[in-house]
Amino acid sequence: MEPATKILVVGATGRTGSATISALASLPCAPAAAILALTRSPSSPKAQSRVPHVVLSSVHRGGDEASWGNPTAVPHFTAKHRAELYLRDRTRGTATRWTILRPTGFLDNYGPPSSAGTLMGPLVAGLWATMPPGRTMQLVSARDIGLFAARALADGPGGEWAHRALGLAGDDISLTEADEVFRRVVGRAMPRTWAGVGTVVRWAFEDAGRSMEWFETEGYKADVGRLREMEPRLQTWETWLRESSGWVKGGTEDGE
């Protein structure tokens, strides 16, 4: 009998991890089983036998190819870049396949207090408001990251997902546009911190400040059109609000 498919999901109770598990379970040919394994050395023979395909959730840094050489000055982006290089280099010449998914901004950060924390949504929106008017932000939902992760994990040894890095975004939208859609869908203004709070956060917290500077000068560059061809269910800001955000009662993924 063929051994069951072995899948490692790290952070399974988090947004992306739980979305990946849900997406795996909904696949037409869902994997038969999952084995949880964690190793510091993916190139060891033991690790190769237990982890045939690693899917890493990283962060987009200006293009699918450009991201390899662009750690940026944002501390947590730089850490993700190091993890990517480690995975790629340590598995070179081994049987271990890898896929790197590089999400852009998280739509789920703008959810209501019950799903994103008391101040997360308004604070992130307040930071967005410090960007120049009209500057767009690329965003993707945790659900959609899970959809792509599930496809990669279910891929066979000779499939298209081996040794592939892909930026993920479902929308490219300005704050003004996002607020207009929010008002139309939810029926109220998009929650946002008081004027000046975002500026203070940028000044007080290095990671936040450098992130916003990078968004203004470089920014995400995922190919939303190509991604939508790959996955027609990819959520825009509006479909996320209606289906998954928790702002609209009766949404397809409303947890209430």
mmCIF file of C-alpha atoms in Angstrom:
data_model
loop_
_atom_site.group_PDB
_atom_site.id
_atom_site.type_symbol
_atom_site.label_atom_id
_atom_site.label_comp_id
_atom_site.label_asym_id
_atom_site.label_seq_id
_atom_site.Cartn_x
_atom_site.Cartn_y
_atom_site.Cartn_z
ATOM 1 C CA MET A 1 0.000 0.000 0.000
ATOM 2 C CA GLU A 2 1.262 3.462 -0.880
ATOM 3 C CA PRO A 3 2.105 5.589 2.171
ATOM 4 C CA ALA A 4 -0.326 8.384 2.976
ATOM 5 C CA THR A 5 0.514 11.906 1.856
ATOM 6 C CA LYS A 6 2.669 13.601 4.476
ATOM 7 C CA ILE A 7 1.877 17.240 5.158
ATOM 8 C CA LEU A 8 3.347 19.560 7.763
ATOM 9 C CA VAL A 9 1.307 22.595 8.744
ATOM 10 C CA VAL A 10 3.153 24.865 11.143
ATOM 11 C CA GLY A 11 0.910 27.315 12.975
ATOM 12 C CA ALA A 12 -2.170 25.238 12.230
ATOM 13 C CA THR A 13 -4.399 27.288 14.542
ATOM 14 C CA GLY A 14 -3.420 30.609 12.964
ATOM 15 C CA ARG A 15 -5.253 32.298 10.113
ATOM 16 C CA THR A 16 -3.106 30.977 7.288
ATOM 17 C CA GLY A 17 -2.607 27.539 8.825
ATOM 18 C CA SER A 18 -6.293 26.955 9.499
ATOM 19 C CA ALA A 19 -7.181 28.277 6.033
ATOM 20 C CA THR A 20 -4.702 25.833 4.504
ATOM 21 C CA ILE A 21 -6.219 22.911 6.390
ATOM 22 C CA SER A 22 -9.733 23.924 5.306
ATOM 23 C CA ALA A 23 -8.617 24.254 1.691
ATOM 24 C CA LEU A 24 -6.892 20.863 1.786
ATOM 25 C CA ALA A 25 -10.041 19.234 3.130
ATOM 26 C CA SER A 26 -12.137 20.803 0.365
ATOM 27 C CA LEU A 27 -9.969 19.612 -2.518
ATOM 28 C CA PRO A 28 -11.738 17.171 -4.894
ATOM 29 C CA CYS A 29 -8.996 14.632 -4.189
ATOM 30 C CA ALA A 30 -8.116 15.496 -0.610
ATOM 31 C CA PRO A 31 -4.880 14.009 0.775
ATOM 32 C CA ALA A 32 -5.450 10.820 2.751
ATOM 33 C CA ALA A 33 -3.521 11.791 5.863
ATOM 34 C CA ALA A 34 -1.148 14.280 7.459
ATOM 35 C CA ILE A 35 1.995 13.726 9.508
ATOM 36 C CA LEU A 36 3.287 16.625 11.596
ATOM 37 C CA ALA A 37 7.078 16.919 11.573
ATOM 38 C CA LEU A 38 9.487 19.723 12.449
ATOM 39 C CA THR A 39 13.209 19.665 11.695
ATOM 40 C CA ARG A 40 16.098 22.105 11.703
ATOM 41 C CA SER A 41 17.813 20.336 8.822
ATOM 42 C CA PRO A 42 15.580 19.771 5.779
ATOM 43 C CA SER A 43 18.559 18.354 3.870
ATOM 44 C CA SER A 44 19.107 15.388 6.205
ATOM 45 C CA PRO A 45 18.054 11.948 4.875
ATOM 46 C CA LYS A 46 15.556 11.544 7.707
ATOM 47 C CA ALA A 47 13.944 14.884 6.954
ATOM 48 C CA GLN A 48 13.760 14.116 3.236
ATOM 49 C CA SER A 49 11.820 10.949 3.954
ATOM 50 C CA ARG A 50 9.329 12.796 6.131
ATOM 51 C CA VAL A 51 8.974 16.181 4.438
ATOM 52 C CA PRO A 52 8.887 15.668 0.657
ATOM 53 C CA HIS A 53 7.353 19.088 -0.026
ATOM 54 C CA VAL A 54 7.725 22.226 2.090
ATOM 55 C CA VAL A 55 5.402 25.198 1.557
ATOM 56 C CA LEU A 56 6.711 28.371 3.184
ATOM 57 C CA SER A 57 4.542 31.441 3.747
ATOM 58 C CA SER A 58 6.822 34.449 3.319
ATOM 59 C CA VAL A 59 6.173 38.008 2.092
ATOM 60 C CA HIS A 60 6.182 39.644 -1.333
ATOM 61 C CA ARG A 61 9.014 42.115 -1.854
ATOM 62 C CA GLY A 62 8.472 43.704 -5.252
ATOM 63 C CA GLY A 63 8.121 40.874 -7.783
ATOM 64 C CA ASP A 64 8.405 37.101 -8.006
ATOM 65 C CA GLU A 65 12.002 37.189 -9.238
ATOM 66 C CA ALA A 66 12.971 40.525 -7.688
ATOM 67 C CA SER A 67 12.046 39.255 -4.216
ATOM 68 C CA TRP A 68 14.965 36.814 -4.229
ATOM 69 C CA GLY A 69 17.461 39.674 -4.219
ATOM 70 C CA ASN A 70 15.475 42.223 -2.238
ATOM 71 C CA PRO A 71 15.524 41.677 1.540
ATOM 72 C CA THR A 72 14.423 45.346 1.983
ATOM 73 C CA ALA A 73 15.114 47.446 5.080
ATOM 74 C CA VAL A 74 11.956 46.195 6.817
ATOM 75 C CA PRO A 75 13.080 43.920 9.695
ATOM 76 C CA HIS A 76 10.401 41.243 9.388
ATOM 77 C CA PHE A 77 10.705 41.242 5.583
ATOM 78 C CA THR A 78 14.441 40.665 5.964
ATOM 79 C CA ALA A 79 13.817 37.723 8.296
ATOM 80 C CA LYS A 80 11.470 36.164 5.741
ATOM 81 C CA HIS A 81 14.093 36.659 3.028
ATOM 82 C CA ARG A 82 16.665 34.781 5.109
ATOM 83 C CA ALA A 83 14.206 31.918 5.624
ATOM 84 C CA GLU A 84 13.616 31.687 1.872
ATOM 85 C CA LEU A 85 17.322 31.510 1.086
ATOM 86 C CA TYR A 86 17.868 28.925 3.810
ATOM 87 C CA LEU A 87 15.108 26.698 2.449
ATOM 88 C CA ARG A 88 16.277 27.030 -1.148
ATOM 89 C CA ASP A 89 19.964 26.515 -0.424
ATOM 90 C CA ARG A 90 19.705 23.714 2.151
ATOM 91 C CA THR A 91 17.417 21.611 -0.040
ATOM 92 C CA ARG A 92 19.425 22.067 -3.238
ATOM 93 C CA GLY A 93 20.402 18.668 -4.620
ATOM 94 C CA THR A 94 17.980 16.805 -2.345
ATOM 95 C CA ALA A 95 14.620 15.143 -2.975
ATOM 96 C CA THR A 96 12.786 17.798 -0.966
ATOM 97 C CA ARG A 97 10.557 20.042 -3.053
ATOM 98 C CA TRP A 98 9.595 23.524 -1.905
ATOM 99 C CA THR A 99 7.069 26.201 -2.740
ATOM 100 C CA ILE A 100 7.309 29.740 -1.392
ATOM 101 C CA LEU A 101 4.093 31.739 -1.207
ATOM 102 C CA ARG A 102 4.636 35.475 -0.774
ATOM 103 C CA PRO A 103 1.466 37.190 0.439
ATOM 104 C CA THR A 104 1.042 40.939 0.188
ATOM 105 C CA GLY A 105 -0.935 42.839 2.858
ATOM 106 C CA PHE A 106 -3.459 40.831 4.858
ATOM 107 C CA LEU A 107 -7.114 41.662 4.267
ATOM 108 C CA ASP A 108 -7.891 39.939 7.562
ATOM 109 C CA ASN A 109 -6.106 42.708 9.479
ATOM 110 C CA TYR A 110 -9.111 44.915 8.689
ATOM 111 C CA GLY A 111 -11.684 42.619 10.263
ATOM 112 C CA PRO A 112 -13.976 43.617 13.141
ATOM 113 C CA PRO A 113 -12.698 43.529 16.738
ATOM 114 C CA SER A 114 -13.945 39.972 17.250
ATOM 115 C CA SER A 115 -11.570 38.659 14.578
ATOM 116 C CA ALA A 116 -8.677 41.122 14.490
ATOM 117 C CA GLY A 117 -8.293 42.433 18.019
ATOM 118 C CA THR A 118 -9.678 45.631 19.523
ATOM 119 C CA LEU A 119 -7.379 48.079 17.735
ATOM 120 C CA MET A 120 -5.817 46.106 14.891
ATOM 121 C CA GLY A 121 -8.231 47.095 12.120
ATOM 122 C CA PRO A 122 -8.457 50.817 12.971
ATOM 123 C CA LEU A 123 -4.706 50.996 13.617
ATOM 124 C CA VAL A 124 -3.759 49.390 10.303
ATOM 125 C CA ALA A 125 -6.238 51.648 8.499
ATOM 126 C CA GLY A 126 -4.714 54.629 10.299
ATOM 127 C CA LEU A 127 -1.266 53.636 9.073
ATOM 128 C CA TRP A 128 -2.641 53.260 5.548
ATOM 129 C CA ALA A 129 -4.006 56.804 5.826
ATOM 130 C CA THR A 130 -0.457 58.163 6.252
ATOM 131 C CA MET A 131 0.398 57.136 2.686
ATOM 132 C CA PRO A 132 0.090 59.678 -0.157
ATOM 133 C CA PRO A 133 -3.499 59.998 -1.456
ATOM 134 C CA GLY A 134 -4.201 57.588 -4.284
ATOM 135 C CA ARG A 135 -1.312 55.250 -3.441
ATOM 136 C CA THR A 136 -2.674 51.738 -3.719
ATOM 137 C CA MET A 137 -2.057 48.731 -1.500
ATOM 138 C CA GLN A 138 -2.113 45.116 -2.632
ATOM 139 C CA LEU A 139 -4.038 42.830 -0.295
ATOM 140 C CA VAL A 140 -4.862 39.126 -0.011
ATOM 141 C CA SER A 141 -7.072 37.098 2.323
ATOM 142 C CA ALA A 142 -5.885 34.287 4.577
ATOM 143 C CA ARG A 143 -8.480 32.091 2.901
ATOM 144 C CA ASP A 144 -6.825 32.593 -0.472
ATOM 145 C CA ILE A 145 -3.345 31.938 0.889
ATOM 146 C CA GLY A 146 -4.789 28.658 2.125
ATOM 147 C CA LEU A 147 -6.205 27.858 -1.316
ATOM 148 C CA PHE A 148 -2.813 28.267 -2.974
ATOM 149 C CA ALA A 149 -1.000 26.410 -0.182
ATOM 150 C CA ALA A 150 -3.394 23.480 -0.517
ATOM 151 C CA ARG A 151 -2.833 23.308 -4.263
ATOM 152 C CA ALA A 152 0.921 23.283 -3.761
ATOM 153 C CA LEU A 153 0.777 20.621 -1.039
ATOM 154 C CA ALA A 154 -1.480 18.381 -3.123
ATOM 155 C CA ASP A 155 0.846 18.666 -6.115
ATOM 156 C CA GLY A 156 2.757 15.557 -7.158
ATOM 157 C CA PRO A 157 6.548 15.181 -7.506
ATOM 158 C CA GLY A 158 6.522 16.255 -11.146
ATOM 159 C CA GLY A 159 3.962 19.009 -10.707
ATOM 160 C CA GLU A 160 4.093 22.728 -11.387
ATOM 161 C CA TRP A 161 4.541 23.843 -7.781
ATOM 162 C CA ALA A 162 7.968 22.361 -7.092
ATOM 163 C CA HIS A 163 10.694 24.992 -6.581
ATOM 164 C CA ARG A 164 8.326 27.850 -7.290
ATOM 165 C CA ALA A 165 7.941 31.226 -5.575
ATOM 166 C CA LEU A 166 4.735 33.175 -6.104
ATOM 167 C CA GLY A 167 3.462 36.529 -4.842
ATOM 168 C CA LEU A 168 -0.183 36.567 -3.758
ATOM 169 C CA ALA A 169 -2.684 39.432 -3.990
ATOM 170 C CA GLY A 170 -6.397 39.601 -4.677
ATOM 171 C CA ASP A 171 -6.779 43.356 -4.979
ATOM 172 C CA ASP A 172 -4.804 46.532 -5.592
ATOM 173 C CA ILE A 173 -6.790 49.367 -4.037
ATOM 174 C CA SER A 174 -6.382 52.831 -2.538
ATOM 175 C CA LEU A 175 -7.678 53.769 0.904
ATOM 176 C CA THR A 176 -10.254 56.095 -0.646
ATOM 177 C CA GLU A 177 -11.568 53.285 -2.833
ATOM 178 C CA ALA A 178 -11.518 50.854 0.088
ATOM 179 C CA ASP A 179 -13.510 53.255 2.264
ATOM 180 C CA GLU A 180 -16.093 53.788 -0.487
ATOM 181 C CA VAL A 181 -16.564 50.037 -0.875
ATOM 182 C CA PHE A 182 -16.707 49.581 2.909
ATOM 183 C CA ARG A 183 -19.472 52.181 3.210
ATOM 184 C CA ARG A 184 -21.464 50.542 0.424
ATOM 185 C CA VAL A 185 -21.099 46.992 1.732
ATOM 186 C CA VAL A 186 -21.097 47.486 5.503
ATOM 187 C CA GLY A 187 -23.149 50.675 5.709
ATOM 188 C CA ARG A 188 -20.715 52.710 7.785
ATOM 189 C CA ALA A 189 -17.338 54.393 7.523
ATOM 190 C CA MET A 190 -14.270 52.201 7.647
ATOM 191 C CA PRO A 191 -12.936 52.275 11.255
ATOM 192 C CA ARG A 192 -9.726 54.256 11.596
ATOM 193 C CA THR A 193 -7.645 55.619 14.459
ATOM 194 C CA TRP A 194 -7.585 59.348 15.191
ATOM 195 C CA ALA A 195 -5.605 61.607 12.906
ATOM 196 C CA GLY A 196 -1.954 61.577 13.860
ATOM 197 C CA VAL A 197 -1.937 58.162 15.547
ATOM 198 C CA GLY A 198 -0.624 56.477 12.411
ATOM 199 C CA THR A 199 2.155 59.054 12.158
ATOM 200 C CA VAL A 200 3.151 58.464 15.784
ATOM 201 C CA VAL A 201 3.193 54.690 15.261
ATOM 202 C CA ARG A 202 5.429 55.106 12.216
ATOM 203 C CA TRP A 203 7.842 57.179 14.288
ATOM 204 C CA ALA A 204 7.766 55.016 17.426
ATOM 205 C CA PHE A 205 8.009 51.541 15.894
ATOM 206 C CA GLU A 206 10.842 50.820 13.468
ATOM 207 C CA ASP A 207 9.135 47.920 11.720
ATOM 208 C CA ALA A 208 5.950 49.911 11.112
ATOM 209 C CA GLY A 209 7.841 52.984 9.946
ATOM 210 C CA ARG A 210 10.084 51.127 7.541
ATOM 211 C CA SER A 211 7.160 49.077 6.241
ATOM 212 C CA MET A 212 5.193 52.195 5.354
ATOM 213 C CA GLU A 213 8.232 53.819 3.747
ATOM 214 C CA TRP A 214 8.702 50.722 1.613
ATOM 215 C CA PHE A 215 5.027 50.683 0.611
ATOM 216 C CA GLU A 216 5.361 54.305 -0.512
ATOM 217 C CA THR A 217 8.630 53.971 -2.437
ATOM 218 C CA GLU A 218 8.559 50.400 -3.787
ATOM 219 C CA GLY A 219 5.456 48.465 -2.817
ATOM 220 C CA TYR A 220 4.084 45.066 -3.696
ATOM 221 C CA LYS A 221 4.011 44.086 -7.363
ATOM 222 C CA ALA A 222 2.091 40.811 -7.497
ATOM 223 C CA ASP A 223 0.402 40.029 -10.823
ATOM 224 C CA VAL A 224 -3.244 40.088 -9.725
ATOM 225 C CA GLY A 225 -4.583 39.362 -13.215
ATOM 226 C CA ARG A 226 -2.467 36.236 -13.633
ATOM 227 C CA LEU A 227 -3.330 35.077 -10.125
ATOM 228 C CA ARG A 228 -7.037 35.432 -10.861
ATOM 229 C CA GLU A 229 -6.604 33.270 -13.950
ATOM 230 C CA MET A 230 -4.980 30.644 -11.735
ATOM 231 C CA GLU A 231 -7.640 30.934 -9.009
ATOM 232 C CA PRO A 232 -10.948 32.568 -10.061
ATOM 233 C CA ARG A 233 -12.183 32.513 -6.440
ATOM 234 C CA LEU A 234 -9.484 35.003 -5.424
ATOM 235 C CA GLN A 235 -11.120 37.579 -3.164
ATOM 236 C CA THR A 236 -11.124 41.312 -3.804
ATOM 237 C CA TRP A 237 -11.593 43.820 -0.985
ATOM 238 C CA GLU A 238 -15.339 43.791 -1.684
ATOM 239 C CA THR A 239 -15.778 40.021 -1.905
ATOM 240 C CA TRP A 240 -13.700 39.578 1.246
ATOM 241 C CA LEU A 241 -15.935 42.055 3.073
ATOM 242 C CA ARG A 242 -19.039 40.197 1.922
ATOM 243 C CA GLU A 243 -17.801 36.621 2.309
ATOM 244 C CA SER A 244 -15.114 36.325 4.967
ATOM 245 C CA SER A 245 -14.537 39.506 6.950
ATOM 246 C CA GLY A 246 -17.169 39.124 9.639
ATOM 247 C CA TRP A 247 -18.452 42.641 8.961
ATOM 248 C CA VAL A 248 -21.476 41.351 7.040
ATOM 249 C CA LYS A 249 -23.790 38.964 8.850
ATOM 250 C CA GLY A 250 -24.686 35.972 6.757
ATOM 251 C CA GLY A 251 -21.404 35.998 4.817
ATOM 252 C CA THR A 252 -20.311 32.626 3.492
ATOM 253 C CA GLU A 253 -17.656 32.377 6.202
ATOM 254 C CA ASP A 254 -19.417 34.364 8.922
ATOM 255 C CA GLY A 255 -18.350 32.969 12.236
ATOM 256 C CA GLU A 256 -21.298 34.381 14.163
#
